């Protein structure tokens, strides 16, 4: 059955939220491993797939899976591609679990590892992140990730050993707080961390992408990292203020030096290309600063327009859980 009303069914213990974007090649193996792993947990669960505007057979496959397991499956269909983090947002808005686990659809996060996160939560943590053992990604991704990870560690208050791993478990309070925050450009693991009062991390296995290829181009990876940095820190802006102060002081000293030199030795005409060098460096720095400012301003603009963050075309769910 299709509906667009908010969830009306009784709460479940566990919700699994999975964003799906053009994953036709990997969905069958995902279903084959995910459901048995969840059945084994012995608690009531629901799986929420959020189709992020796939243009391949993913929707048809999700529909089929919903018909096979309508009691534990719900499918949210977006009308376009709004990005992985918006898809997770929509899943959070729909899910009813006391605990919510997010997972990638490409089987890079083994479903068998979910139990580890839940065990950690049983110890009283409201947020359990994960650290990928033997990360199976390209060398470029691993190195870039490590660099961004350590930059984030320095400029935000968010402490995560491995920010890129989406296999994470969130308590109901955190999911509610995320639902209330209505962020447009965000990074869910970091947002959740900022709401958590007792976060923890566990190590999980990581596998190679089952099928298909990464849905992140270099450009979308850069955008995502800007979301992370601008969304959780003003440090980049402050760094520019500091650079500005230092350069002003140096220039002042230089002007004084030139004035004294002019009186004592006379005018100087040498050093033309040194001047070019310095000028180009400063122009570059200024442009970078303006661009950075634009990243913040653009995000403020998107947020204040208050357009719907995503448009849900349909939700496949069983109406009554009796
Ligand atoms: N994804 C999405 N929308 C997008 C890009 C990705 O819903 O615009 C989903 C994708 O289907 C997968 C997860 O987000 O379930 C992670 O994507 P991917 O595996 O391509 O990223 P990577 O592992 O390369 O970081
Ligand atoms: Mg992946």
PDB file of N, CA and C in Angstrom, residues 22-30 56-58 61 209-213:
ATOM      1  N   UNK A  22      20.951   4.069  -7.534  1.00  0.00           N
ATOM      2  CA  UNK A  22      21.450   3.255  -8.659  1.00  0.00           C
ATOM      3  C   UNK A  22      22.238   2.040  -8.195  1.00  0.00           C
ATOM      4  N   UNK A  23      21.640   1.228  -7.367  1.00  0.00           N
ATOM      5  CA  UNK A  23      22.356   0.069  -6.825  1.00  0.00           C
ATOM      6  C   UNK A  23      21.782  -1.247  -7.337  1.00  0.00           C
ATOM      7  N   UNK A  24      21.190  -1.276  -8.544  1.00  0.00           N
ATOM      8  CA  UNK A  24      20.513  -2.484  -9.027  1.00  0.00           C
ATOM      9  C   UNK A  24      21.394  -3.729  -8.950  1.00  0.00           C
ATOM     10  N   UNK A  25      22.684  -3.553  -9.213  1.00  0.00           N
ATOM     11  CA  UNK A  25      23.558  -4.725  -9.269  1.00  0.00           C
ATOM     12  C   UNK A  25      23.833  -5.314  -7.890  1.00  0.00           C
ATOM     13  N   UNK A  26      23.701  -4.512  -6.854  1.00  0.00           N
ATOM     14  CA  UNK A  26      24.084  -5.011  -5.532  1.00  0.00           C
ATOM     15  C   UNK A  26      22.914  -5.282  -4.604  1.00  0.00           C
ATOM     16  N   UNK A  27      21.693  -4.951  -5.024  1.00  0.00           N
ATOM     17  CA  UNK A  27      20.565  -5.072  -4.090  1.00  0.00           C
ATOM     18  C   UNK A  27      20.232  -6.524  -3.743  1.00  0.00           C
ATOM     19  N   UNK A  28      20.282  -7.411  -4.748  1.00  0.00           N
ATOM     20  CA  UNK A  28      19.933  -8.809  -4.473  1.00  0.00           C
ATOM     21  C   UNK A  28      20.840  -9.414  -3.407  1.00  0.00           C
ATOM     22  N   UNK A  29      22.175  -9.315  -3.550  1.00  0.00           N
ATOM     23  CA  UNK A  29      23.029  -9.839  -2.474  1.00  0.00           C
ATOM     24  C   UNK A  29      22.813  -9.122  -1.140  1.00  0.00           C
ATOM     25  N   UNK A  30      22.461  -7.847  -1.193  1.00  0.00           N
ATOM     26  CA  UNK A  30      22.199  -7.139   0.062  1.00  0.00           C
ATOM     27  C   UNK A  30      21.002  -7.749   0.773  1.00  0.00           C
ATOM     28  N   UNK A  56      17.905   3.481 -12.389  1.00  0.00           N
ATOM     29  CA  UNK A  56      18.029   2.104 -12.886  1.00  0.00           C
ATOM     30  C   UNK A  56      16.895   1.243 -12.306  1.00  0.00           C
ATOM     31  N   UNK A  57      17.105  -0.048 -12.215  1.00  0.00           N
ATOM     32  CA  UNK A  57      16.026  -0.939 -11.765  1.00  0.00           C
ATOM     33  C   UNK A  57      15.875  -0.982 -10.239  1.00  0.00           C
ATOM     34  N   UNK A  58      16.627  -0.160  -9.524  1.00  0.00           N
ATOM     35  CA  UNK A  58      16.578  -0.220  -8.060  1.00  0.00           C
ATOM     36  C   UNK A  58      15.160  -0.121  -7.514  1.00  0.00           C
ATOM     37  N   UNK A  61      13.241  -3.248  -7.882  1.00  0.00           N
ATOM     38  CA  UNK A  61      13.754  -4.286  -6.988  1.00  0.00           C
ATOM     39  C   UNK A  61      13.323  -4.035  -5.547  1.00  0.00           C
ATOM     40  N   UNK A 209      33.194  -2.922  -2.452  1.00  0.00           N
ATOM     41  CA  UNK A 209      31.879  -2.689  -3.025  1.00  0.00           C
ATOM     42  C   UNK A 209      31.442  -3.941  -3.769  1.00  0.00           C
ATOM     43  N   UNK A 210      30.240  -4.432  -3.443  1.00  0.00           N
ATOM     44  CA  UNK A 210      29.747  -5.696  -3.993  1.00  0.00           C
ATOM     45  C   UNK A 210      29.618  -5.624  -5.516  1.00  0.00           C
ATOM     46  N   UNK A 211      29.020  -4.543  -5.998  1.00  0.00           N
ATOM     47  CA  UNK A 211      28.794  -4.390  -7.445  1.00  0.00           C
ATOM     48  C   UNK A 211      28.597  -2.916  -7.720  1.00  0.00           C
ATOM     49  N   UNK A 212      28.652  -2.562  -8.987  1.00  0.00           N
ATOM     50  CA  UNK A 212      28.493  -1.154  -9.345  1.00  0.00           C
ATOM     51  C   UNK A 212      29.716  -0.366  -8.906  1.00  0.00           C
ATOM     52  N   UNK A 213      29.652   0.950  -9.048  1.00  0.00           N
ATOM     53  CA  UNK A 213      30.803   1.744  -8.613  1.00  0.00           C
ATOM     54  C   UNK A 213      30.363   2.849  -7.668  1.00  0.00           C
TER      55      UNK A 213
END
